[in-house]
Short mmCIF file of C-alpha atoms and ligand atoms in Angstrom, two decimals:
data_model
loop_
_atom_site.label_atom_id
_atom_site.label_comp_id
_atom_site.label_asym_id
_atom_site.label_seq_id
_atom_site.Cartn_x
_atom_site.Cartn_y
_atom_site.Cartn_z
CA MET A 1 -26.75 85.79 -2.25
CA ALA A 2 -29.74 84.26 -3.97
CA HIS A 3 -29.39 83.29 -7.62
CA ILE A 4 -31.10 85.31 -10.31
CA ASN A 5 -32.89 84.18 -13.33
CA GLU A 6 -29.95 84.49 -15.77
CA ASN A 7 -32.21 84.25 -18.83
CA TYR A 8 -32.81 88.04 -18.26
CA LEU A 9 -29.12 88.59 -19.03
CA LYS A 10 -29.66 87.13 -22.51
CA LEU A 11 -31.94 90.03 -23.47
CA LYS A 12 -30.71 92.43 -25.98
CA ALA A 13 -30.28 95.98 -24.49
CA GLY A 14 -33.52 97.44 -22.99
CA TYR A 15 -37.05 96.99 -24.18
CA LEU A 16 -37.48 98.94 -27.45
CA PHE A 17 -39.66 101.76 -26.38
CA PRO A 18 -37.82 102.75 -23.19
CA GLU A 19 -34.67 102.85 -25.31
CA ILE A 20 -36.34 105.27 -27.75
CA GLY A 21 -37.53 107.33 -24.78
CA ARG A 22 -34.00 107.45 -23.43
CA ARG A 23 -32.60 108.79 -26.72
CA VAL A 24 -35.40 111.36 -27.08
CA ARG A 25 -34.91 112.61 -23.48
CA ALA A 26 -31.15 112.97 -24.16
CA TYR A 27 -31.85 115.01 -27.26
CA SER A 28 -34.44 117.24 -25.70
CA GLU A 29 -32.17 117.95 -22.68
CA ALA A 30 -29.45 119.03 -25.15
CA ASN A 31 -31.89 120.99 -27.28
CA PRO A 32 -34.44 122.46 -24.94
CA GLY A 33 -36.01 124.88 -27.47
CA LYS A 34 -36.89 122.21 -30.07
CA ARG A 35 -40.43 120.82 -30.29
CA ILE A 36 -40.36 117.11 -30.75
CA ILE A 37 -43.16 115.23 -32.50
CA ARG A 38 -43.65 111.67 -31.29
CA LEU A 39 -44.92 109.24 -33.86
CA GLY A 40 -42.93 106.35 -32.33
CA ILE A 41 -44.77 104.24 -29.84
CA GLY A 42 -48.32 103.42 -30.88
CA ASP A 43 -50.00 105.38 -28.12
CA VAL A 44 -53.40 107.01 -28.62
CA THR A 45 -53.71 110.82 -28.27
CA LEU A 46 -57.43 111.53 -28.54
CA PRO A 47 -59.36 111.78 -25.21
CA LEU A 48 -61.69 109.09 -24.08
CA SER A 49 -65.14 109.46 -25.67
CA LYS A 50 -68.17 110.90 -23.87
CA SER A 51 -69.97 107.58 -23.45
CA ILE A 52 -66.85 105.99 -21.87
CA VAL A 53 -66.38 108.88 -19.45
CA GLU A 54 -69.98 108.98 -18.48
CA ALA A 55 -69.86 105.25 -17.83
CA MET A 56 -66.89 105.69 -15.57
CA ILE A 57 -68.52 108.43 -13.62
CA GLY A 58 -71.67 106.38 -13.23
CA ALA A 59 -69.65 103.35 -12.06
CA SER A 60 -67.53 105.41 -9.68
CA LYS A 61 -70.75 106.76 -8.11
CA GLU A 62 -72.03 103.16 -7.80
CA MET A 63 -68.83 102.17 -6.09
CA GLY A 64 -69.28 105.08 -3.59
CA SER A 65 -72.73 103.80 -2.49
CA SER A 66 -73.34 100.84 -0.26
CA GLU A 67 -75.79 99.26 -2.76
CA GLY A 68 -73.57 99.71 -5.78
CA PHE A 69 -70.20 98.88 -4.19
CA HIS A 70 -68.19 96.12 -5.81
CA GLY A 71 -65.24 94.32 -4.17
CA TYR A 72 -63.35 91.61 -5.93
CA GLY A 73 -65.07 90.81 -9.17
CA PRO A 74 -64.76 87.53 -11.18
CA GLU A 75 -61.12 87.22 -12.26
CA GLN A 76 -62.27 86.36 -15.68
CA GLY A 77 -64.29 89.56 -16.10
CA TYR A 78 -67.92 90.46 -15.51
CA ASP A 79 -70.53 88.68 -17.62
CA PHE A 80 -72.01 92.00 -18.63
CA LEU A 81 -68.93 92.91 -20.57
CA ILE A 82 -68.18 89.46 -21.89
CA GLN A 83 -71.67 89.06 -23.28
CA LYS A 84 -71.27 92.43 -25.07
CA ILE A 85 -67.95 91.30 -26.49
CA ILE A 86 -69.43 88.07 -27.77
CA ASP A 87 -72.57 89.74 -29.17
CA ASN A 88 -70.75 92.69 -30.92
CA ASP A 89 -67.24 91.58 -31.73
CA TYR A 90 -67.90 87.94 -32.81
CA ALA A 91 -71.57 87.03 -33.34
CA PRO A 92 -71.92 89.41 -36.31
CA ARG A 93 -69.03 87.63 -37.97
CA GLY A 94 -70.58 84.24 -37.52
CA VAL A 95 -68.30 83.31 -34.57
CA LYS A 96 -70.02 81.64 -31.65
CA LEU A 97 -68.35 81.83 -28.28
CA SER A 98 -69.50 80.93 -24.72
CA ILE A 99 -68.99 83.22 -21.74
CA ASP A 100 -66.25 81.04 -20.28
CA GLU A 101 -64.16 81.25 -23.47
CA VAL A 102 -63.40 84.93 -22.97
CA PHE A 103 -61.03 86.25 -20.31
CA VAL A 104 -60.97 89.99 -19.66
CA SER A 105 -57.54 91.28 -18.63
CA ASP A 106 -55.54 94.48 -18.25
CA GLY A 107 -53.90 94.35 -21.67
CA SER A 108 -52.76 92.26 -24.56
CA LYS A 109 -49.15 92.98 -23.84
CA CYS A 110 -49.62 91.27 -20.47
CA ASP A 111 -51.71 88.42 -22.00
CA SER A 112 -49.35 87.74 -24.81
CA GLY A 113 -46.43 87.87 -22.42
CA ASN A 114 -48.03 85.67 -19.82
CA ILE A 115 -49.53 83.00 -22.05
CA GLN A 116 -46.09 81.47 -22.54
CA GLU A 117 -46.37 80.06 -18.95
CA LEU A 118 -48.78 77.41 -20.23
CA PHE A 119 -46.09 75.77 -22.34
CA PRO A 120 -42.95 73.78 -21.35
CA VAL A 121 -39.60 75.41 -21.44
CA ASP A 122 -38.57 73.22 -24.39
CA ALA A 123 -41.55 74.32 -26.51
CA LYS A 124 -40.45 75.61 -29.82
CA ILE A 125 -41.80 78.99 -30.75
CA ALA A 126 -41.99 80.57 -34.18
CA VAL A 127 -42.21 84.30 -34.66
CA THR A 128 -42.33 86.62 -37.64
CA ASP A 129 -39.31 88.83 -38.18
CA PRO A 130 -39.99 91.74 -37.65
CA VAL A 131 -42.20 91.16 -34.66
CA TYR A 132 -43.73 92.79 -31.67
CA PRO A 133 -40.85 92.38 -29.20
CA VAL A 134 -42.99 91.16 -26.30
CA TYR A 135 -43.36 87.67 -27.91
CA VAL A 136 -39.75 87.13 -28.11
CA ASP A 137 -38.56 88.79 -24.84
CA THR A 138 -41.06 86.99 -22.67
CA ASN A 139 -39.78 83.69 -24.07
CA VAL A 140 -36.22 84.67 -23.53
CA MET A 141 -37.08 85.48 -19.92
CA ALA A 142 -38.67 82.03 -19.52
CA GLY A 143 -35.59 80.28 -20.80
CA ARG A 144 -37.06 79.06 -24.04
CA THR A 145 -34.18 80.38 -26.09
CA GLY A 146 -30.43 80.24 -26.24
CA GLU A 147 -28.16 83.28 -26.58
CA VAL A 148 -28.70 85.92 -29.19
CA GLY A 149 -26.37 85.54 -32.14
CA SER A 150 -24.42 88.09 -34.14
CA ASP A 151 -27.26 88.14 -36.61
CA GLY A 152 -29.54 89.45 -33.78
CA ARG A 153 -31.55 86.27 -33.59
CA TYR A 154 -31.94 84.05 -30.58
CA ASP A 155 -30.89 80.48 -30.75
CA ARG A 156 -33.87 78.05 -30.51
CA ILE A 157 -36.42 80.41 -31.87
CA ILE A 158 -37.79 79.77 -35.38
CA TYR A 159 -37.92 83.11 -37.28
CA MET A 160 -40.27 83.60 -40.23
CA PRO A 161 -38.78 86.54 -42.13
CA CYS A 162 -41.28 89.05 -43.64
CA THR A 163 -39.75 90.96 -46.44
CA ALA A 164 -40.95 93.41 -49.09
CA GLU A 165 -40.59 90.57 -51.68
CA THR A 166 -43.22 88.52 -49.98
CA GLY A 167 -45.53 91.52 -49.13
CA PHE A 168 -44.30 91.07 -45.53
CA GLN A 169 -46.25 87.84 -45.29
CA PRO A 170 -44.43 85.19 -43.27
CA ASP A 171 -43.77 81.94 -44.96
CA PHE A 172 -44.40 78.68 -43.04
CA PRO A 173 -41.66 77.83 -40.58
CA THR A 174 -38.70 75.81 -41.73
CA GLU A 175 -39.13 73.31 -38.91
CA ARG A 176 -42.09 72.35 -36.86
CA PRO A 177 -43.06 74.77 -34.07
CA ASP A 178 -45.23 74.11 -31.11
CA ILE A 179 -46.35 77.68 -30.79
CA ILE A 180 -46.75 80.18 -33.68
CA TYR A 181 -47.29 83.86 -32.99
CA LEU A 182 -49.16 85.71 -35.64
CA CYS A 183 -50.31 89.41 -35.55
CA PHE A 184 -52.77 90.78 -38.06
CA PRO A 185 -53.18 93.60 -38.81
CA ASN A 186 -49.52 93.52 -38.20
CA ASN A 187 -47.50 95.45 -35.80
CA PRO A 188 -45.02 96.73 -36.99
CA THR A 189 -45.50 96.46 -40.75
CA GLY A 190 -49.24 97.42 -40.88
CA MET A 191 -49.91 94.56 -43.34
CA VAL A 192 -52.91 92.21 -43.13
CA ALA A 193 -53.65 88.53 -43.90
CA THR A 194 -56.46 87.49 -46.22
CA LYS A 195 -59.02 84.73 -45.28
CA GLU A 196 -57.25 82.38 -47.69
CA ARG A 197 -53.86 82.87 -46.06
CA LEU A 198 -55.34 82.54 -42.58
CA ALA A 199 -57.03 79.26 -43.68
CA GLU A 200 -53.57 77.99 -44.78
CA TRP A 201 -52.19 78.84 -41.34
CA VAL A 202 -54.98 76.93 -39.67
CA ALA A 203 -54.39 73.95 -41.87
CA TYR A 204 -50.68 74.16 -41.20
CA ALA A 205 -51.25 74.25 -37.47
CA LYS A 206 -53.64 71.30 -37.64
CA LYS A 207 -51.23 69.26 -39.65
CA ASN A 208 -48.36 70.03 -37.44
CA ASN A 209 -50.05 69.99 -34.04
CA SER A 210 -49.10 73.56 -33.51
CA ILE A 211 -50.95 76.18 -31.53
CA ILE A 212 -51.47 79.71 -33.09
CA LEU A 213 -51.37 82.67 -30.78
CA TYR A 214 -53.27 85.23 -32.81
CA ASP A 215 -52.90 88.89 -31.85
CA ALA A 216 -55.80 90.85 -33.31
CA ALA A 217 -55.26 94.00 -31.21
CA TYR A 218 -55.55 96.22 -34.40
CA GLU A 219 -58.58 94.57 -35.99
CA ALA A 220 -60.76 97.71 -35.58
CA PHE A 221 -58.55 99.52 -38.04
CA ILE A 222 -59.35 97.10 -40.94
CA ARG A 223 -61.09 99.05 -43.69
CA GLU A 224 -61.27 96.49 -46.53
CA ASP A 225 -64.30 94.27 -46.26
CA HIS A 226 -62.60 91.09 -47.41
CA ILE A 227 -60.01 91.10 -44.67
CA PRO A 228 -60.88 88.92 -41.70
CA HIS A 229 -61.11 90.50 -38.17
CA SER A 230 -60.82 87.31 -36.25
CA ILE A 231 -58.95 84.04 -36.92
CA PHE A 232 -62.21 82.24 -35.68
CA GLU A 233 -63.75 83.37 -38.93
CA ILE A 234 -61.75 80.52 -40.36
CA GLU A 235 -63.23 77.07 -40.14
CA GLY A 236 -61.33 74.74 -37.75
CA ALA A 237 -59.50 77.64 -35.98
CA ARG A 238 -61.15 76.85 -32.70
CA GLU A 239 -59.08 73.69 -32.46
CA VAL A 240 -55.74 75.45 -33.17
CA ALA A 241 -55.87 79.07 -32.06
CA MET A 242 -56.44 81.56 -29.37
CA GLU A 243 -56.97 85.31 -29.90
CA PHE A 244 -55.85 88.47 -28.19
CA ARG A 245 -58.01 91.57 -28.43
CA SER A 246 -57.69 94.95 -26.80
CA PHE A 247 -59.52 98.14 -26.05
CA SER A 248 -56.19 100.05 -26.00
CA LYS A 249 -56.03 101.22 -29.51
CA THR A 250 -59.69 100.55 -30.50
CA ALA A 251 -61.20 102.76 -27.82
CA GLY A 252 -58.19 104.75 -26.42
CA PHE A 253 -57.71 102.52 -23.32
CA THR A 254 -53.90 102.63 -23.31
CA GLY A 255 -53.98 104.47 -19.97
CA LEU A 256 -57.21 102.75 -18.66
CA ARG A 257 -56.20 99.15 -19.41
CA CYS A 258 -58.69 96.56 -20.66
CA ALA A 259 -58.30 93.72 -23.08
CA TYR A 260 -59.42 90.21 -23.54
CA LEU A 261 -58.25 86.82 -24.60
CA VAL A 262 -60.42 84.18 -26.27
CA ILE A 263 -59.49 80.55 -25.76
CA PRO A 264 -61.96 78.14 -27.28
CA LYS A 265 -62.64 74.90 -25.33
CA GLU A 266 -61.46 72.82 -28.36
CA LEU A 267 -58.00 74.14 -28.14
CA LYS A 268 -55.80 71.49 -26.43
CA GLY A 269 -52.24 70.61 -25.76
CA THR A 270 -50.94 67.28 -24.43
CA THR A 271 -49.05 66.14 -21.39
CA ARG A 272 -45.74 64.13 -21.99
CA SER A 273 -47.76 60.94 -21.57
CA GLY A 274 -50.12 62.01 -24.23
CA GLU A 275 -53.19 63.12 -22.27
CA ALA A 276 -55.09 66.01 -23.93
CA VAL A 277 -55.72 69.10 -21.69
CA THR A 278 -57.67 72.23 -22.64
CA LEU A 279 -55.73 75.45 -22.60
CA ASN A 280 -58.83 77.17 -21.50
CA SER A 281 -58.80 75.27 -18.18
CA LEU A 282 -55.09 76.01 -17.70
CA TRP A 283 -55.46 79.67 -18.45
CA ASN A 284 -58.51 79.88 -16.16
CA ARG A 285 -56.36 78.44 -13.36
CA ARG A 286 -53.52 80.76 -14.08
CA HIS A 287 -55.77 83.87 -14.39
CA SER A 288 -57.56 83.24 -11.16
CA THR A 289 -54.36 82.53 -9.26
CA LYS A 290 -52.28 85.42 -10.53
CA PHE A 291 -54.86 88.06 -11.41
CA ASN A 292 -57.64 89.77 -9.48
CA GLY A 293 -59.59 91.10 -12.51
CA VAL A 294 -60.00 94.41 -14.18
CA SER A 295 -61.65 97.13 -11.96
CA TYR A 296 -65.35 97.41 -12.15
CA VAL A 297 -65.12 101.00 -13.30
CA THR A 298 -62.92 100.06 -16.13
CA GLN A 299 -65.15 97.22 -17.26
CA LYS A 300 -68.14 99.52 -17.20
CA ALA A 301 -66.10 101.86 -19.36
CA ALA A 302 -65.37 98.96 -21.82
CA GLU A 303 -69.06 98.08 -21.80
CA ALA A 304 -69.94 101.55 -22.90
CA CYS A 305 -67.86 100.95 -26.11
CA TYR A 306 -70.84 98.81 -27.27
CA LEU A 307 -73.55 101.35 -26.67
CA PRO A 308 -74.89 102.79 -29.95
CA GLU A 309 -73.50 106.21 -29.01
CA GLY A 310 -70.18 104.62 -27.82
CA LYS A 311 -69.76 102.74 -31.02
CA LYS A 312 -70.25 105.90 -33.11
CA GLU A 313 -67.75 107.86 -30.99
CA ILE A 314 -65.15 105.12 -31.22
CA GLN A 315 -65.67 104.95 -34.96
CA GLU A 316 -64.94 108.66 -35.17
CA SER A 317 -61.65 108.24 -33.37
CA ILE A 318 -60.67 105.29 -35.59
CA GLN A 319 -61.54 107.35 -38.73
CA TYR A 320 -59.38 110.22 -37.39
CA TYR A 321 -56.42 107.95 -36.85
CA MET A 322 -56.85 106.29 -40.29
CA LYS A 323 -57.04 109.68 -42.00
CA ASN A 324 -53.63 110.33 -40.27
CA ALA A 325 -52.47 107.04 -41.78
CA ASP A 326 -53.60 108.23 -45.26
CA LEU A 327 -51.82 111.57 -44.83
CA ILE A 328 -48.61 109.86 -43.63
CA ARG A 329 -48.64 107.33 -46.48
CA GLU A 330 -49.38 109.96 -49.13
CA GLY A 331 -47.01 112.55 -47.68
CA LEU A 332 -44.14 110.05 -47.47
CA ASN A 333 -44.80 108.64 -50.98
CA ALA A 334 -44.82 112.25 -52.33
CA ALA A 335 -41.46 112.88 -50.54
CA GLY A 336 -40.03 109.82 -52.36
CA PHE A 337 -40.27 107.16 -49.62
CA GLU A 338 -41.42 103.67 -50.34
CA THR A 339 -44.23 102.81 -47.87
CA PHE A 340 -46.17 99.74 -46.85
CA GLY A 341 -49.16 99.16 -44.55
CA GLY A 342 -51.37 102.00 -43.28
CA ILE A 343 -54.40 100.91 -45.20
CA ASN A 344 -55.93 98.54 -42.63
CA ALA A 345 -53.62 99.38 -39.77
CA PRO A 346 -52.47 102.48 -37.86
CA TYR A 347 -48.88 101.82 -38.70
CA ILE A 348 -46.88 102.83 -41.81
CA TRP A 349 -43.73 100.91 -42.59
CA LEU A 350 -41.27 102.68 -44.71
CA ARG A 351 -37.97 101.86 -46.29
CA THR A 352 -35.12 103.96 -44.90
CA PRO A 353 -33.21 106.13 -47.47
CA LYS A 354 -30.29 104.31 -49.14
CA GLY A 355 -27.29 103.86 -46.94
CA LYS A 356 -29.03 104.46 -43.57
CA THR A 357 -29.69 101.78 -41.06
CA SER A 358 -32.93 101.98 -39.07
CA TRP A 359 -31.22 103.52 -35.98
CA GLU A 360 -29.26 105.90 -38.17
CA PHE A 361 -32.49 107.07 -39.73
CA PHE A 362 -34.05 107.37 -36.30
CA ASP A 363 -31.20 109.75 -35.16
CA TYR A 364 -31.36 111.64 -38.43
CA LEU A 365 -35.11 112.26 -38.18
CA LEU A 366 -34.77 113.24 -34.56
CA ASN A 367 -31.87 115.56 -35.08
CA GLU A 368 -32.89 117.15 -38.37
CA ALA A 369 -36.74 117.15 -38.07
CA GLN A 370 -37.33 116.47 -34.41
CA VAL A 371 -39.71 113.62 -35.50
CA VAL A 372 -39.59 110.43 -33.48
CA GLY A 373 -40.51 107.02 -35.17
CA THR A 374 -39.51 103.46 -34.36
CA PRO A 375 -36.47 101.87 -36.04
CA GLY A 376 -37.43 98.72 -37.86
CA SER A 377 -34.45 96.75 -36.57
CA GLY A 378 -35.89 97.16 -33.04
CA PHE A 379 -38.57 94.63 -34.13
CA GLY A 380 -36.03 92.05 -35.38
CA PRO A 381 -33.14 91.68 -37.83
CA ALA A 382 -35.43 91.64 -40.91
CA GLY A 383 -36.71 95.04 -39.88
CA GLU A 384 -33.31 96.55 -40.62
CA GLY A 385 -33.57 99.13 -43.33
CA PHE A 386 -37.10 99.98 -42.33
CA PHE A 387 -38.83 102.43 -40.05
CA ARG A 388 -42.33 102.58 -38.46
CA LEU A 389 -44.49 105.69 -38.10
CA SER A 390 -47.59 105.58 -35.85
CA ALA A 391 -50.86 107.17 -37.03
CA PHE A 392 -51.98 107.78 -33.50
CA GLY A 393 -50.66 111.40 -33.27
CA LYS A 394 -52.65 114.52 -33.24
CA ARG A 395 -53.61 115.76 -36.79
CA GLU A 396 -51.57 118.98 -36.33
CA ASP A 397 -48.53 117.00 -35.28
CA VAL A 398 -48.89 114.61 -38.26
CA THR A 399 -49.09 117.44 -40.78
CA GLU A 400 -46.15 119.36 -39.15
CA ALA A 401 -44.06 116.12 -39.11
CA LEU A 402 -44.79 115.50 -42.79
CA LYS A 403 -43.85 119.08 -43.63
CA ARG A 404 -40.52 118.65 -41.79
CA ILE A 405 -39.80 115.43 -43.42
CA ALA A 406 -40.60 116.72 -46.92
CA SER A 407 -38.17 119.60 -46.44
CA LEU A 408 -35.22 117.50 -45.43
C1 LIG B 1 -46.28 99.69 -30.18
O1 LIG B 1 -45.93 100.91 -30.40
O2 LIG B 1 -45.77 98.78 -30.84
C2 LIG B 1 -47.32 99.41 -29.18
O3 LIG B 1 -47.77 100.67 -28.60
C3 LIG B 1 -46.78 98.64 -28.11
C4 LIG B 1 -47.88 98.02 -27.30
O4 LIG B 1 -49.12 98.05 -27.64
O5 LIG B 1 -47.41 97.56 -26.24
#
């Protein structure tokens, strides 16, 4: 028999969200009459906006005509979409990008998982704890870590704990990393980084020759003006960072699939012999070898997000979810919970009641209130004792969930 990649056997249990799904299915089979409210996985619930749907219909019709038919598109994405991204998401913030610095893809989960291929197996990675599990698991699969210890941490990964005491801000790594994963607004804690703090990260990366993988998938939910939306708002970031962005949460594309990755030309790594190589060129090679591009219809849908009407509709959905976030935060606070995040992010991070671990609280909420959230420990050992609620539910579900929680 052929050998397998044994690194997969190092992975802790299943991926977090399927594990939650498994527990919820088991509960619902045993309790068929109970209505379960899902505020666990951050999946959008509002339908696609009118402009997006119309763009898809228009693009589908084009595809059905001989003049408008599109076969393989550019793997990197169509210029019509990339130019809109640059003009709308970056230029107004003073960030200049060229067309070939933006790579359109089918999701930031895929991009942030695949990007590790550009780095050698002995590259040292640093992650926050708690963290979006994809960053860790994909590096485990690649063999960049040792085994998981009894403390729930993998050997050879540098963890940067984020605790209530530090406002869930990671401190600089205790040893020099090659790669630093940062996510702001943060999944799962819902906290943000200020410009000053990001500038410190850029300076740190420069000093240590580290590369920052900056996940900004939730930037559209920032409400406070002084919070940066992109790491490229920070001077010097083009030399040390790349940025992941997504239409998933911003425009309800979790089922449609469209995202993009920005890799400035100044961002370089070196060969063992010291020759500098741009990561943009490596990713371009990887993307065009392993990916055939996002469908024309989907890219037209994404383009519609930048129409004046599309922008307005998307803003309405964002406001709807952020109103949910306000309700969840206020409802939980009134019920005596300590909460974090939820001001510039669609996630509310709460401390579990005394004596309950994250998974115990998960089971308790499921059994007693039929409300599903995400256990903090699923995002890393420092998430133990915390729990995440998503603001992406329907309003009536959010209010019902809060009512149930308050009556516990
Ligand atoms: C989450 O709930 O953390 C996200 O939905 C996961 C993702 O975006 O892949």
